[in-house]
Amino acid sequence: MSLYVMKFGGSSVGNTERMQRVARRIVEKQDEGHQCVVVVSAMGDTTDELIDQAMLLNPEPPAREMDMLMTTGEQISMALLSMAIHQLGREAVSFTGWQAGFRTEPVHGKARIMDIIPDRIQAALDQGKIIVVAGFQGMTPDGEITTFGRGGSDTTAVALAAAINADVCEIYTDVDGIYSTDPRVVKCATKLKEISYDEMLELASLGAAVLHPRAVEYAKHNSVRLVVRSSFNNNEGTVVKEEASMEQGVVVSGIAFDKNVARISILGVSDTPGVLAQVFGALAKEGINVDIIVQSGVKNGEADFSFTVSECDRAVAVIESIKDQLPYREVTSEDHLVKVSIVGAGMISHPGVAAQMFDVISKQGVSIKMVSTSEIKTSCVIDGNNLDEVIKALHTAYNLDAEQQVFVGGPQDRR
Ligand code: ASP
Ligand code: MG
């Protein structure tokens, strides 16, 4: 007997028929002799619709009330799924995040989990019940309801798996697993059998939307064995674990891309200590995330530097607003760029992987505007127009093409 945490994303429980399918799937697992704790997301586009409704009434709704509203989406799912399981003749019980014991820090909209006290879950498991927990929610020590941020139900599942010492945490979604790249762009993308936490973390942070980065972080930290698989078929999914046993010669496991990149350059800044802190401090204060930062050579006591952001206009406005404190000659920006990244644990031990990437991209007649690297990743910022060709060429160059076209389910479960 194993203890499973099974998480179903919004599209997997998007309508009555899908709910029933999920209920059957859970019952089958129990029939195999396992214990099941289920985590659900809100049905389909429910969360987006709730946000739209709020915006109609108040474009800047109080964060506390947003959390009160958003948590209802998952509560609908948990109750309906529990009913569907009862209809199949099994005992199920649903719990909100706080009933399940999720204690969070007192922050609305992006609370971190402080502690999980899974007493009620344990008691219900001991009674042979199937437990259904509402995703992405918890409660502060003061009794206020919080959410974990968009896509946070993955984190609920992983954190719960760690807290109750589950054998496996299965993330059911609408694709068959983690792919070498987005199958909508490269038709012969391959499904990976396994991938390491670190590679997955890079891919998830780089925009592969199947798993929430925080959930991967949590899984790595607590050594939770993760499986990403489809709720629409019985295909084996992708296992995410400590060390993926690398097939010989596999250096790059995946290619990710981010289509929403802008480059901002500040030219002619005086080269004095504290300048970078001033610029990035101002951006951070406005909540603007900066990704790649490049400082070029200093001439006559003046430096130029560039960085990438996703919010171009806001970032430019911030830089312009500090011109008095930070004299510079000019600020320029370039929008509609993309960041293409190759990820692979094998890069650590194989020199020349980045050079090959630059070569492949240049053979597509595309120039590279910026580069950044980590131990297991190389990213290039390029013009957005040639993205598909570049990804296809890289996919082939790193031997990632499947023999045959893979079947991919519906649209990717984005949240
Ligand atoms: N329902 C929430 C969202 O759409 C949380 C989740 O699905 O993970 O972001
Ligand atoms: Mg999701």
Tab-separated table of C-alpha atoms and ligand atoms in Angstrom:
chain	number	residue	atom	x	y	z
A	1	MET	CA	0.000	0.000	0.000
A	2	SER	CA	1.318	3.417	-0.928
A	3	LEU	CA	0.163	6.858	0.034
A	4	TYR	CA	-0.513	9.031	-3.017
A	5	VAL	CA	-1.097	12.735	-3.342
A	6	MET	CA	-2.937	13.293	-6.636
A	7	LYS	CA	-3.312	16.857	-7.868
A	8	PHE	CA	-5.759	17.716	-10.651
A	9	GLY	CA	-5.451	21.012	-12.500
A	10	GLY	CA	-8.266	23.278	-13.611
A	11	SER	CA	-8.755	21.766	-17.055
A	12	SER	CA	-8.804	18.234	-15.623
A	13	VAL	CA	-11.884	19.120	-13.537
A	14	GLY	CA	-13.275	21.646	-16.031
A	15	ASN	CA	-16.778	20.168	-16.344
A	16	THR	CA	-19.066	17.479	-14.941
A	17	GLU	CA	-17.854	14.770	-17.255
A	18	ARG	CA	-14.211	15.497	-16.439
A	19	MET	CA	-14.995	15.522	-12.721
A	20	GLN	CA	-16.503	12.061	-13.117
A	21	ARG	CA	-13.460	10.862	-14.996
A	22	VAL	CA	-11.202	12.142	-12.235
A	23	ALA	CA	-13.408	10.515	-9.585
A	24	ARG	CA	-13.110	7.158	-11.390
A	25	ARG	CA	-9.387	7.559	-11.630
A	26	ILE	CA	-9.095	8.123	-7.884
A	27	VAL	CA	-11.323	5.146	-7.114
A	28	GLU	CA	-9.173	2.952	-9.387
A	29	LYS	CA	-6.148	3.998	-7.392
A	30	GLN	CA	-7.895	3.040	-4.178
A	31	ASP	CA	-8.902	-0.280	-5.759
A	32	GLU	CA	-5.225	-0.972	-6.345
A	33	GLY	CA	-4.867	-0.821	-2.573
A	34	HIS	CA	-3.510	2.701	-2.162
A	35	GLN	CA	-4.448	5.640	0.044
A	36	CYS	CA	-5.350	8.832	-1.813
A	37	VAL	CA	-5.160	12.473	-0.817
A	38	VAL	CA	-6.389	14.607	-3.691
A	39	VAL	CA	-5.679	18.294	-4.342
A	40	VAL	CA	-7.854	20.231	-6.780
A	41	SER	CA	-7.669	23.522	-8.621
A	42	ALA	CA	-10.660	25.670	-9.508
A	43	MET	CA	-12.675	24.388	-12.485
A	44	GLY	CA	-11.535	25.592	-15.901
A	45	ASP	CA	-11.279	29.375	-16.071
A	46	THR	CA	-13.064	29.969	-12.769
A	47	THR	CA	-10.207	31.885	-11.155
A	48	ASP	CA	-9.885	34.230	-14.153
A	49	GLU	CA	-13.636	34.789	-14.138
A	50	LEU	CA	-13.646	35.616	-10.442
A	51	ILE	CA	-10.892	38.163	-11.013
A	52	ASP	CA	-12.844	39.700	-13.928
A	53	GLN	CA	-15.915	40.029	-11.742
A	54	ALA	CA	-13.924	41.720	-9.021
A	55	MET	CA	-12.393	44.191	-11.481
A	56	LEU	CA	-15.820	45.239	-12.701
A	57	LEU	CA	-16.711	46.327	-9.190
A	58	ASN	CA	-13.352	47.651	-8.090
A	59	PRO	CA	-10.229	47.852	-10.236
A	60	GLU	CA	-8.103	47.870	-7.091
A	61	PRO	CA	-9.878	45.451	-4.810
A	62	PRO	CA	-8.638	44.994	-1.231
A	63	ALA	CA	-6.196	42.085	-1.186
A	64	ARG	CA	-7.967	40.446	1.706
A	65	GLU	CA	-11.278	40.376	-0.146
A	66	MET	CA	-9.552	39.024	-3.286
A	67	ASP	CA	-8.345	36.069	-1.262
A	68	MET	CA	-11.827	35.559	0.168
A	69	LEU	CA	-13.117	35.482	-3.404
A	70	MET	CA	-10.393	33.434	-5.103
A	71	THR	CA	-10.448	30.640	-2.540
A	72	THR	CA	-14.076	29.902	-3.403
A	73	GLY	CA	-13.051	28.521	-6.816
A	74	GLU	CA	-11.135	25.625	-5.303
A	75	GLN	CA	-13.887	25.052	-2.743
A	76	ILE	CA	-16.414	24.444	-5.519
A	77	SER	CA	-14.089	21.849	-7.037
A	78	MET	CA	-13.395	20.034	-3.788
A	79	ALA	CA	-17.058	19.671	-2.852
A	80	LEU	CA	-18.153	18.561	-6.320
A	81	LEU	CA	-15.346	16.049	-6.663
A	82	SER	CA	-16.107	14.620	-3.249
A	83	MET	CA	-19.757	14.212	-4.281
A	84	ALA	CA	-18.711	12.497	-7.507
A	85	ILE	CA	-16.608	10.035	-5.503
A	86	HIS	CA	-19.539	9.331	-3.166
A	87	GLN	CA	-21.639	8.603	-6.218
A	88	LEU	CA	-19.172	5.803	-7.021
A	89	GLY	CA	-19.870	4.315	-3.604
A	90	ARG	CA	-16.768	5.514	-1.768
A	91	GLU	CA	-16.285	7.633	1.312
A	92	ALA	CA	-14.697	10.970	0.543
A	93	VAL	CA	-14.335	14.118	2.570
A	94	SER	CA	-13.332	17.554	1.324
A	95	PHE	CA	-11.274	20.078	3.284
A	96	THR	CA	-10.491	23.710	2.657
A	97	GLY	CA	-6.813	24.632	2.939
A	98	TRP	CA	-7.220	25.753	6.534
A	99	GLN	CA	-9.165	22.623	7.501
A	100	ALA	CA	-6.319	20.632	5.979
A	101	GLY	CA	-3.950	22.473	8.332
A	102	PHE	CA	-2.175	24.947	6.056
A	103	ARG	CA	-0.782	27.842	8.135
A	104	THR	CA	0.681	30.688	6.131
A	105	GLU	CA	2.441	33.962	6.661
A	106	PRO	CA	0.123	36.983	6.841
A	107	VAL	CA	0.414	38.069	3.203
A	108	HIS	CA	-2.477	38.178	0.786
A	109	GLY	CA	-2.179	36.936	-2.778
A	110	LYS	CA	1.227	35.300	-2.464
A	111	ALA	CA	1.485	33.816	1.005
A	112	ARG	CA	4.155	31.280	1.823
A	113	ILE	CA	3.351	28.173	3.792
A	114	MET	CA	4.775	28.294	7.324
A	115	ASP	CA	3.510	25.020	8.635
A	116	ILE	CA	1.082	22.212	7.920
A	117	ILE	CA	-0.733	20.400	10.686
A	118	PRO	CA	-2.392	17.502	8.857
A	119	ASP	CA	-4.210	15.982	11.842
A	120	ARG	CA	-7.623	15.911	10.206
A	121	ILE	CA	-6.180	14.429	7.030
A	122	GLN	CA	-4.448	11.720	9.012
A	123	ALA	CA	-7.625	10.917	10.944
A	124	ALA	CA	-9.714	10.686	7.774
A	125	LEU	CA	-7.076	8.491	6.109
A	126	ASP	CA	-7.159	6.174	9.095
A	127	GLN	CA	-10.902	5.812	8.531
A	128	GLY	CA	-10.230	4.680	4.965
A	129	LYS	CA	-11.562	7.852	3.369
A	130	ILE	CA	-10.456	9.610	0.228
A	131	ILE	CA	-9.501	13.177	1.064
A	132	VAL	CA	-10.025	16.089	-1.285
A	133	VAL	CA	-8.165	19.294	-0.428
A	134	ALA	CA	-8.729	22.715	-1.994
A	135	GLY	CA	-5.544	23.990	-3.611
A	136	PHE	CA	-3.579	27.242	-3.162
A	137	GLN	CA	-5.066	28.371	0.139
A	138	GLY	CA	-4.331	28.543	3.814
A	139	MET	CA	-4.891	30.629	6.910
A	140	THR	CA	-2.746	32.999	8.952
A	141	PRO	CA	-2.269	32.496	12.687
A	142	ASP	CA	-4.866	35.288	13.101
A	143	GLY	CA	-7.461	33.364	11.150
A	144	GLU	CA	-7.265	35.310	7.889
A	145	ILE	CA	-7.632	33.441	4.610
A	146	THR	CA	-4.694	33.615	2.189
A	147	THR	CA	-3.762	32.323	-1.272
A	148	PHE	CA	-0.395	31.199	-2.641
A	149	GLY	CA	-0.405	33.067	-5.966
A	150	ARG	CA	-1.543	31.932	-9.405
A	151	GLY	CA	-0.750	28.312	-10.108
A	152	GLY	CA	-0.252	27.670	-6.396
A	153	SER	CA	-2.215	24.417	-6.209
A	154	ASP	CA	0.895	22.536	-7.321
A	155	THR	CA	2.575	23.849	-4.180
A	156	THR	CA	-0.340	22.690	-2.032
A	157	ALA	CA	0.084	19.193	-3.434
A	158	VAL	CA	3.843	19.017	-2.975
A	159	ALA	CA	3.784	20.571	0.498
A	160	LEU	CA	1.070	18.185	1.576
A	161	ALA	CA	2.977	15.228	0.162
A	162	ALA	CA	5.964	16.273	2.267
A	163	ALA	CA	3.857	16.849	5.389
A	164	ILE	CA	2.106	13.470	5.322
A	165	ASN	CA	5.152	11.619	4.010
A	166	ALA	CA	3.444	10.483	0.818
A	167	ASP	CA	5.273	8.010	-1.399
A	168	VAL	CA	4.494	9.918	-4.588
A	169	CYS	CA	2.978	13.244	-5.585
A	170	GLU	CA	1.248	12.948	-8.952
A	171	ILE	CA	0.414	16.127	-10.841
A	172	TYR	CA	-2.371	15.381	-13.311
A	173	THR	CA	-2.700	17.859	-16.118
A	174	ASP	CA	-3.757	18.025	-19.759
A	175	VAL	CA	-0.416	17.112	-21.301
A	176	ASP	CA	1.371	13.775	-21.026
A	177	GLY	CA	4.317	15.079	-19.032
A	178	ILE	CA	7.287	17.371	-19.359
A	179	TYR	CA	8.414	17.827	-22.944
A	180	SER	CA	11.770	18.674	-24.424
A	181	THR	CA	10.141	21.884	-25.607
A	182	ASP	CA	6.648	23.230	-26.243
A	183	PRO	CA	4.965	20.617	-28.475
A	184	ARG	CA	2.851	23.348	-30.018
A	185	VAL	CA	6.000	24.850	-31.530
A	186	VAL	CA	8.036	21.753	-32.294
A	187	LYS	CA	5.802	18.924	-33.461
A	188	CYS	CA	8.393	16.258	-32.744
A	189	ALA	CA	9.029	17.397	-29.168
A	190	THR	CA	9.785	14.407	-26.978
A	191	LYS	CA	8.250	13.559	-23.654
A	192	LEU	CA	10.968	13.157	-21.049
A	193	LYS	CA	10.954	9.967	-18.976
A	194	GLU	CA	12.622	11.765	-16.124
A	195	ILE	CA	14.222	15.058	-15.236
A	196	SER	CA	16.110	16.347	-12.221
A	197	TYR	CA	14.682	18.923	-9.814
A	198	ASP	CA	17.309	21.442	-10.885
A	199	GLU	CA	16.544	21.064	-14.580
A	200	MET	CA	12.828	21.243	-13.880
A	201	LEU	CA	13.344	24.322	-11.757
A	202	GLU	CA	15.133	26.041	-14.611
A	203	LEU	CA	12.488	24.992	-17.129
A	204	ALA	CA	9.611	26.006	-14.844
A	205	SER	CA	11.166	29.389	-14.072
A	206	LEU	CA	11.852	29.900	-17.762
A	207	GLY	CA	8.192	29.654	-18.570
A	208	ALA	CA	7.412	25.962	-19.036
A	209	ALA	CA	3.969	26.340	-17.505
A	210	VAL	CA	3.258	22.741	-16.569
A	211	LEU	CA	4.638	23.000	-13.032
A	212	HIS	CA	4.790	25.981	-10.731
A	213	PRO	CA	8.422	26.856	-9.884
A	214	ARG	CA	7.732	27.166	-6.174
A	215	ALA	CA	6.301	23.661	-6.140
A	216	VAL	CA	9.470	22.306	-7.738
A	217	GLU	CA	11.573	24.158	-5.180
A	218	TYR	CA	9.518	22.652	-2.406
A	219	ALA	CA	9.799	19.181	-3.924
A	220	LYS	CA	13.574	19.494	-4.193
A	221	HIS	CA	13.922	20.732	-0.659
A	222	ASN	CA	11.818	17.923	0.762
A	223	SER	CA	12.834	15.209	-1.724
A	224	VAL	CA	9.244	14.661	-2.834
A	225	ARG	CA	9.046	12.310	-5.792
A	226	LEU	CA	6.950	14.080	-8.419
A	227	VAL	CA	5.214	12.593	-11.428
A	228	VAL	CA	3.631	14.816	-14.068
A	229	ARG	CA	1.060	12.973	-16.179
A	230	SER	CA	-2.171	13.371	-18.088
A	231	SER	CA	-5.606	12.988	-16.550
A	232	PHE	CA	-6.948	12.130	-20.015
A	233	ASN	CA	-5.015	8.893	-20.620
A	234	ASN	CA	-2.966	6.290	-18.772
A	235	ASN	CA	0.375	7.080	-20.365
A	236	GLU	CA	3.381	7.101	-18.113
A	237	GLY	CA	4.268	10.641	-17.175
A	238	THR	CA	7.575	12.316	-16.429
A	239	VAL	CA	9.284	11.645	-13.113
A	240	VAL	CA	10.946	14.625	-11.429
A	241	LYS	CA	13.560	13.549	-8.900
A	242	GLU	CA	17.012	14.188	-7.501
A	243	GLU	CA	19.266	12.820	-10.222
A	244	ALA	CA	17.742	11.871	-13.511
A	245	SER	CA	19.726	8.937	-14.859
A	246	MET	CA	21.014	10.581	-17.967
A	247	GLU	CA	21.057	8.615	-21.131
A	248	GLN	CA	24.515	8.647	-22.548
A	249	GLY	CA	25.157	11.629	-24.706
A	250	VAL	CA	22.163	13.609	-23.493
A	251	VAL	CA	23.535	17.005	-22.667
A	252	VAL	CA	20.516	19.222	-23.189
A	253	SER	CA	17.210	17.969	-21.781
A	254	GLY	CA	14.942	20.794	-22.701
A	255	ILE	CA	14.505	24.088	-24.515
A	256	ALA	CA	12.375	26.804	-22.991
A	257	PHE	CA	11.439	30.231	-24.213
A	258	ASP	CA	9.914	33.408	-22.915
A	259	LYS	CA	8.165	35.561	-25.481
A	260	ASN	CA	7.720	38.611	-23.369
A	261	VAL	CA	11.139	40.201	-23.101
A	262	ALA	CA	12.225	43.808	-23.460
A	263	ARG	CA	15.762	45.138	-23.330
A	264	ILE	CA	16.406	48.474	-21.686
A	265	SER	CA	19.742	50.211	-21.997
A	266	ILE	CA	20.992	53.077	-19.887
A	267	LEU	CA	23.794	54.861	-21.697
A	268	GLY	CA	26.427	57.185	-20.282
A	269	VAL	CA	25.990	56.605	-16.555
A	270	SER	CA	28.759	57.838	-14.311
A	271	ASP	CA	30.841	54.888	-13.173
A	272	THR	CA	30.581	55.395	-9.426
A	273	PRO	CA	29.877	52.882	-6.685
A	274	GLY	CA	26.234	52.317	-5.911
A	275	VAL	CA	24.825	53.118	-9.346
A	276	LEU	CA	23.545	49.617	-10.008
A	277	ALA	CA	22.044	49.433	-6.543
A	278	GLN	CA	20.236	52.702	-7.184
A	279	VAL	CA	18.758	51.602	-10.522
A	280	PHE	CA	17.712	48.133	-9.482
A	281	GLY	CA	16.556	49.316	-6.091
A	282	ALA	CA	14.175	51.736	-7.793
A	283	LEU	CA	12.856	48.989	-10.083
A	284	ALA	CA	12.450	46.556	-7.195
A	285	LYS	CA	10.499	49.136	-5.229
A	286	GLU	CA	7.984	49.200	-8.072
A	287	GLY	CA	7.879	45.388	-8.097
A	288	ILE	CA	9.520	45.132	-11.512
A	289	ASN	CA	11.517	41.946	-11.983
A	290	VAL	CA	14.821	42.272	-13.772
A	291	ASP	CA	16.307	39.265	-15.466
A	292	ILE	CA	19.582	39.512	-17.407
A	293	ILE	CA	21.916	42.391	-16.543
A	294	VAL	CA	24.936	43.273	-18.658
A	295	GLN	CA	27.368	46.085	-18.003
A	296	SER	CA	29.635	47.015	-20.874
A	297	GLY	CA	33.066	48.611	-20.756
A	298	VAL	CA	33.720	51.896	-19.029
A	299	LYS	CA	34.971	54.835	-21.097
A	300	ASN	CA	35.902	58.257	-19.721
A	301	GLY	CA	34.336	57.394	-16.389
A	302	GLU	CA	31.014	56.549	-18.046
A	303	ALA	CA	29.418	53.130	-18.353
A	304	ASP	CA	26.564	51.662	-20.374
A	305	PHE	CA	24.421	48.847	-19.147
A	306	SER	CA	21.441	46.868	-20.317
A	307	PHE	CA	18.932	44.648	-18.635
A	308	THR	CA	15.808	42.735	-19.537
A	309	VAL	CA	12.335	43.039	-18.064
A	310	SER	CA	8.869	41.935	-19.084
A	311	GLU	CA	7.235	45.278	-18.365
A	312	CYS	CA	8.976	47.651	-20.748
A	313	ASP	CA	7.005	50.882	-20.383
A	314	ARG	CA	6.839	50.783	-16.608
A	315	ALA	CA	10.558	50.098	-16.322
A	316	VAL	CA	11.419	52.998	-18.641
A	317	ALA	CA	9.181	55.280	-16.594
A	318	VAL	CA	11.001	54.296	-13.399
A	319	ILE	CA	14.398	54.990	-14.968
A	320	GLU	CA	13.195	58.361	-16.232
A	321	SER	CA	11.848	59.212	-12.799
A	322	ILE	CA	15.293	58.843	-11.200
A	323	LYS	CA	17.185	60.855	-13.794
A	324	ASP	CA	17.759	63.683	-11.319
A	325	GLN	CA	19.530	61.476	-8.792
A	326	LEU	CA	21.264	59.399	-11.432
A	327	PRO	CA	22.544	61.458	-14.308
A	328	TYR	CA	22.780	59.484	-17.526
A	329	ARG	CA	22.871	60.427	-21.169
A	330	GLU	CA	20.091	58.344	-22.601
A	331	VAL	CA	17.721	55.462	-21.951
A	332	THR	CA	16.637	53.263	-24.867
A	333	SER	CA	14.351	50.265	-25.048
A	334	GLU	CA	13.557	47.460	-27.418
A	335	ASP	CA	10.383	45.411	-27.131
A	336	HIS	CA	9.110	42.104	-28.585
A	337	LEU	CA	12.249	40.127	-27.936
A	338	VAL	CA	12.381	36.512	-26.801
A	339	LYS	CA	14.666	34.596	-24.521
A	340	VAL	CA	15.536	31.089	-25.666
A	341	SER	CA	17.186	28.802	-23.122
A	342	ILE	CA	18.725	25.373	-23.287
A	343	VAL	CA	18.708	23.435	-20.025
A	344	GLY	CA	20.578	20.282	-19.114
A	345	ALA	CA	22.467	18.887	-16.137
A	346	GLY	CA	24.930	17.389	-18.635
A	347	MET	CA	26.196	20.860	-19.503
A	348	ILE	CA	28.329	20.893	-16.372
A	349	SER	CA	30.613	18.225	-17.766
A	350	HIS	CA	30.431	19.017	-21.488
A	351	PRO	CA	32.302	22.085	-22.696
A	352	GLY	CA	31.222	23.702	-25.925
A	353	VAL	CA	27.476	23.399	-25.435
A	354	ALA	CA	26.944	27.162	-25.372
A	355	ALA	CA	29.226	27.635	-28.379
A	356	GLN	CA	27.102	25.170	-30.314
A	357	MET	CA	23.980	27.106	-29.358
A	358	PHE	CA	25.455	30.365	-30.660
A	359	ASP	CA	26.486	28.611	-33.854
A	360	VAL	CA	23.030	27.121	-34.462
A	361	ILE	CA	21.347	30.473	-33.881
A	362	SER	CA	23.741	32.351	-36.147
A	363	LYS	CA	23.181	29.794	-38.930
A	364	GLN	CA	19.527	30.836	-38.807
A	365	GLY	CA	20.713	34.340	-39.651
A	366	VAL	CA	19.653	35.588	-36.234
A	367	SER	CA	21.824	37.809	-34.079
A	368	ILE	CA	22.131	37.320	-30.352
A	369	LYS	CA	21.501	40.423	-28.278
A	370	MET	CA	22.282	39.152	-24.809
A	371	VAL	CA	23.496	35.974	-23.165
A	372	SER	CA	23.265	34.636	-19.668
A	373	THR	CA	24.412	31.327	-18.250
A	374	SER	CA	24.214	29.194	-15.160
A	375	GLU	CA	25.736	25.785	-14.512
A	376	ILE	CA	22.945	23.971	-16.292
A	377	LYS	CA	21.476	26.645	-18.560
A	378	THR	CA	22.382	28.998	-21.379
A	379	SER	CA	19.935	31.709	-22.436
A	380	CYS	CA	20.074	33.958	-25.485
A	381	VAL	CA	17.907	36.984	-26.107
A	382	ILE	CA	16.998	37.283	-29.783
A	383	ASP	CA	14.503	39.030	-32.002
A	384	GLY	CA	11.013	37.542	-31.647
A	385	ASN	CA	10.338	37.039	-35.353
A	386	ASN	CA	12.484	33.947	-35.825
A	387	LEU	CA	11.597	32.073	-32.684
A	388	ASP	CA	10.025	28.959	-34.217
A	389	GLU	CA	12.895	28.325	-36.620
A	390	VAL	CA	15.491	28.841	-33.915
A	391	ILE	CA	13.801	26.437	-31.531
A	392	LYS	CA	13.382	23.798	-34.213
A	393	ALA	CA	17.041	24.092	-35.211
A	394	LEU	CA	18.208	23.819	-31.595
A	395	HIS	CA	15.914	20.885	-30.991
A	396	THR	CA	17.480	19.021	-33.887
A	397	ALA	CA	21.033	20.073	-33.037
A	398	TYR	CA	20.787	18.669	-29.522
A	399	ASN	CA	19.246	15.381	-30.711
A	400	LEU	CA	15.918	16.002	-29.076
A	401	ASP	CA	13.653	15.232	-32.051
A	402	ALA	CA	11.367	12.249	-31.551
A	403	GLU	CA	11.250	9.530	-34.208
A	404	GLN	CA	7.569	10.097	-34.478
A	405	GLN	CA	5.246	12.908	-33.858
A	406	VAL	CA	3.902	12.733	-30.324
A	407	PHE	CA	0.268	13.011	-29.492
A	408	VAL	CA	-0.468	15.911	-27.235
A	409	GLY	CA	-3.747	16.422	-25.407
A	410	GLY	CA	-5.618	19.683	-25.178
A	411	PRO	CA	-4.124	23.082	-24.512
A	412	GLN	CA	-1.543	23.171	-21.754
A	413	ASP	CA	-2.890	23.558	-18.262
A	414	ARG	CA	-1.595	27.038	-17.732
A	415	ARG	CA	-2.365	27.383	-14.081
B	1	ASP	N1	-6.891	28.340	-9.316
B	1	ASP	C1	-5.624	28.997	-9.103
B	1	ASP	C2	-5.144	29.604	-10.400
B	1	ASP	O1	-5.823	29.527	-11.404
B	1	ASP	C3	-4.599	28.103	-8.508
B	1	ASP	C4	-4.204	26.920	-9.358
B	1	ASP	O2	-4.942	26.507	-10.226
B	1	ASP	O3	-3.130	26.374	-9.134
B	1	ASP	O4	-4.111	30.195	-10.433
B	2	MG	MG	-1.013	24.423	-12.929
